[in-house]
Amino acid sequence: MRTAAVLCALLVAVSAAGCGAGSTDSSKGFSGEKRTVAKAVENFEQASRDGNEKRICTELLSGTLLAALKKQGTNCTTAVKEALKDTDSFDLKVKGVTISGPRASVKVESGSSSDKKTDTLTLEREGSTWKISSLGAAG
């Protein structure tokens, strides 16, 4: 899948909740490094909710993902801004975190009631920070 399409799918997963959905910090259900990973997803959710494409691109997406976007000639800030443009509400609930060395797999649930969807995000550790690198297959 092309990287720009992955970025759009990632943002669509975040935006799947209906208007007026409330945000809760699902990272509180984890401890240690798993909580740090879950908090990175929560930070992405909050930046998306705030329409802060600059923060998403400079702090929350991995260098690997940003390099792939650049290689395709896609500007991250513009791509994120377009993906967020028509979104009214954001809600992700971290359901599970698996860490394997410098990579983490995070199951997230979006949407509400009958519209719930489960996706898997991949994060990479860059120094001491976890950053989103891809959206995996729906589960």
mmCIF file of C-alpha atoms in Angstrom:
data_model
loop_
_atom_site.group_PDB
_atom_site.id
_atom_site.type_symbol
_atom_site.label_atom_id
_atom_site.label_comp_id
_atom_site.label_asym_id
_atom_site.label_seq_id
_atom_site.Cartn_x
_atom_site.Cartn_y
_atom_site.Cartn_z
ATOM 1 C CA MET A 1 0.000 0.000 0.000
ATOM 2 C CA ARG A 2 1.313 3.457 -0.827
ATOM 3 C CA THR A 3 2.460 5.424 2.174
ATOM 4 C CA ALA A 4 0.124 8.366 1.556
ATOM 5 C CA ALA A 5 -2.783 5.917 1.489
ATOM 6 C CA VAL A 6 -1.592 4.430 4.792
ATOM 7 C CA LEU A 7 -1.511 7.906 6.336
ATOM 8 C CA CYS A 8 -5.046 8.592 5.135
ATOM 9 C CA ALA A 9 -6.240 5.219 6.452
ATOM 10 C CA LEU A 10 -4.606 5.978 9.794
ATOM 11 C CA LEU A 11 -6.417 9.290 10.048
ATOM 12 C CA VAL A 12 -9.709 7.760 8.916
ATOM 13 C CA ALA A 13 -9.392 5.160 11.686
ATOM 14 C CA VAL A 14 -9.041 7.982 14.175
ATOM 15 C CA SER A 15 -11.993 9.867 12.723
ATOM 16 C CA ALA A 16 -14.418 6.949 12.701
ATOM 17 C CA ALA A 17 -16.262 8.076 15.822
ATOM 18 C CA GLY A 18 -19.485 9.991 15.467
ATOM 19 C CA CYS A 19 -20.059 13.632 16.309
ATOM 20 C CA GLY A 20 -19.982 14.409 19.983
ATOM 21 C CA ALA A 21 -18.041 11.324 21.036
ATOM 22 C CA GLY A 22 -16.148 11.920 24.231
ATOM 23 C CA SER A 23 -12.495 11.283 24.714
ATOM 24 C CA THR A 24 -11.113 9.115 27.479
ATOM 25 C CA ASP A 25 -7.460 8.359 28.108
ATOM 26 C CA SER A 26 -7.256 4.627 27.479
ATOM 27 C CA SER A 27 -3.511 4.638 28.195
ATOM 28 C CA LYS A 28 -4.373 4.628 31.919
ATOM 29 C CA GLY A 29 -5.217 0.934 31.629
ATOM 30 C CA PHE A 30 -1.551 0.105 30.966
ATOM 31 C CA SER A 31 1.658 0.393 32.954
ATOM 32 C CA GLY A 32 5.354 0.790 32.241
ATOM 33 C CA GLU A 33 6.505 0.890 28.630
ATOM 34 C CA LYS A 34 3.104 -0.311 27.393
ATOM 35 C CA ARG A 35 1.565 2.814 28.897
ATOM 36 C CA THR A 36 4.188 4.952 27.115
ATOM 37 C CA VAL A 37 3.218 3.325 23.807
ATOM 38 C CA ALA A 38 -0.511 3.742 24.495
ATOM 39 C CA LYS A 39 0.090 7.381 25.440
ATOM 40 C CA ALA A 40 1.716 7.975 22.026
ATOM 41 C CA VAL A 41 -1.541 6.818 20.419
ATOM 42 C CA GLU A 42 -3.532 9.059 22.775
ATOM 43 C CA ASN A 43 -1.282 11.990 21.788
ATOM 44 C CA PHE A 44 -2.006 11.258 18.122
ATOM 45 C CA GLU A 45 -5.735 11.167 18.877
ATOM 46 C CA GLN A 46 -5.557 14.518 20.715
ATOM 47 C CA ALA A 47 -3.486 16.201 17.990
ATOM 48 C CA SER A 48 -5.978 14.944 15.399
ATOM 49 C CA ARG A 49 -8.867 16.267 17.486
ATOM 50 C CA ASP A 50 -7.079 19.626 17.761
ATOM 51 C CA GLY A 51 -6.388 19.740 14.007
ATOM 52 C CA ASN A 52 -2.703 20.070 14.833
ATOM 53 C CA GLU A 53 -1.149 18.646 11.673
ATOM 54 C CA LYS A 54 2.191 20.276 12.521
ATOM 55 C CA ARG A 55 2.430 18.306 15.793
ATOM 56 C CA ILE A 56 1.356 15.107 14.057
ATOM 57 C CA CYS A 57 4.098 15.499 11.442
ATOM 58 C CA THR A 58 6.898 16.783 13.679
ATOM 59 C CA GLU A 59 6.327 14.796 16.886
ATOM 60 C CA LEU A 60 4.033 11.807 16.379
ATOM 61 C CA LEU A 61 4.826 10.130 13.044
ATOM 62 C CA SER A 62 8.002 8.088 12.634
ATOM 63 C CA GLY A 63 10.939 9.167 10.521
ATOM 64 C CA THR A 64 10.389 6.052 8.415
ATOM 65 C CA LEU A 65 6.830 7.105 7.569
ATOM 66 C CA LEU A 66 7.838 10.720 6.927
ATOM 67 C CA ALA A 67 10.698 9.637 4.642
ATOM 68 C CA ALA A 68 8.336 7.420 2.648
ATOM 69 C CA LEU A 69 5.894 10.326 2.255
ATOM 70 C CA LYS A 70 8.707 12.612 1.106
ATOM 71 C CA LYS A 71 9.961 9.992 -1.373
ATOM 72 C CA GLN A 72 6.471 9.945 -2.913
ATOM 73 C CA GLY A 73 6.516 13.725 -3.192
ATOM 74 C CA THR A 74 3.857 14.113 -0.501
ATOM 75 C CA ASN A 75 4.100 16.914 2.050
ATOM 76 C CA CYS A 76 3.097 15.503 5.443
ATOM 77 C CA THR A 77 1.440 18.654 6.754
ATOM 78 C CA THR A 78 -0.662 19.049 3.616
ATOM 79 C CA ALA A 79 -1.597 15.350 3.571
ATOM 80 C CA VAL A 80 -2.644 15.397 7.238
ATOM 81 C CA LYS A 81 -4.543 18.675 6.836
ATOM 82 C CA GLU A 82 -6.521 17.223 3.906
ATOM 83 C CA ALA A 83 -7.246 14.004 5.805
ATOM 84 C CA LEU A 84 -8.514 15.930 8.845
ATOM 85 C CA LYS A 85 -10.462 18.584 6.923
ATOM 86 C CA ASP A 86 -13.940 17.066 7.026
ATOM 87 C CA THR A 87 -13.674 15.248 10.335
ATOM 88 C CA ASP A 88 -15.947 16.287 13.199
ATOM 89 C CA SER A 89 -14.877 14.007 16.022
ATOM 90 C CA PHE A 90 -12.053 11.676 17.006
ATOM 91 C CA ASP A 91 -11.971 8.727 19.370
ATOM 92 C CA LEU A 92 -9.534 5.839 19.684
ATOM 93 C CA LYS A 93 -9.483 3.325 22.492
ATOM 94 C CA VAL A 94 -6.275 1.382 22.988
ATOM 95 C CA LYS A 95 -7.289 -2.241 23.535
ATOM 96 C CA GLY A 96 -3.885 -3.940 23.588
ATOM 97 C CA VAL A 97 -0.153 -3.263 23.302
ATOM 98 C CA THR A 98 2.559 -5.721 22.294
ATOM 99 C CA ILE A 99 6.191 -4.597 22.356
ATOM 100 C CA SER A 100 8.955 -6.408 20.493
ATOM 101 C CA GLY A 101 12.267 -4.579 20.717
ATOM 102 C CA PRO A 102 12.029 -1.192 18.982
ATOM 103 C CA ARG A 103 8.570 -1.909 17.540
ATOM 104 C CA ALA A 104 5.142 -2.003 19.118
ATOM 105 C CA SER A 105 1.825 -3.247 17.843
ATOM 106 C CA VAL A 106 -1.254 -1.498 19.213
ATOM 107 C CA LYS A 107 -4.835 -2.707 18.780
ATOM 108 C CA VAL A 108 -7.190 0.255 18.706
ATOM 109 C CA GLU A 109 -10.956 0.457 18.572
ATOM 110 C CA SER A 110 -12.736 3.349 16.912
ATOM 111 C CA GLY A 111 -16.347 4.231 16.328
ATOM 112 C CA SER A 112 -19.303 3.525 18.535
ATOM 113 C CA SER A 113 -21.930 0.825 19.029
ATOM 114 C CA SER A 114 -22.574 -1.029 15.775
ATOM 115 C CA ASP A 115 -19.969 1.027 13.905
ATOM 116 C CA LYS A 116 -17.004 -0.157 15.987
ATOM 117 C CA LYS A 117 -13.875 -1.001 14.052
ATOM 118 C CA THR A 118 -10.605 -2.532 15.243
ATOM 119 C CA ASP A 119 -7.284 -1.649 13.630
ATOM 120 C CA THR A 120 -3.664 -2.288 14.451
ATOM 121 C CA LEU A 121 -1.153 0.531 14.562
ATOM 122 C CA THR A 122 2.580 -0.069 14.423
ATOM 123 C CA LEU A 123 4.873 2.224 16.357
ATOM 124 C CA GLU A 124 8.656 2.523 16.269
ATOM 125 C CA ARG A 125 10.883 3.676 19.084
ATOM 126 C CA GLU A 126 12.999 6.661 18.079
ATOM 127 C CA GLY A 127 15.354 7.313 20.966
ATOM 128 C CA SER A 128 13.061 7.274 23.999
ATOM 129 C CA THR A 129 9.936 8.254 22.034
ATOM 130 C CA TRP A 130 7.363 5.982 20.398
ATOM 131 C CA LYS A 131 6.077 7.186 17.017
ATOM 132 C CA ILE A 132 3.408 5.866 14.680
ATOM 133 C CA SER A 133 4.827 4.161 11.609
ATOM 134 C CA SER A 134 1.882 2.368 10.013
ATOM 135 C CA LEU A 135 -1.681 1.152 10.114
ATOM 136 C CA GLY A 136 -2.050 -2.602 9.837
ATOM 137 C CA ALA A 137 -4.973 -4.728 8.777
ATOM 138 C CA ALA A 138 -8.318 -4.407 10.464
ATOM 139 C CA GLY A 139 -9.061 -7.060 13.057
#
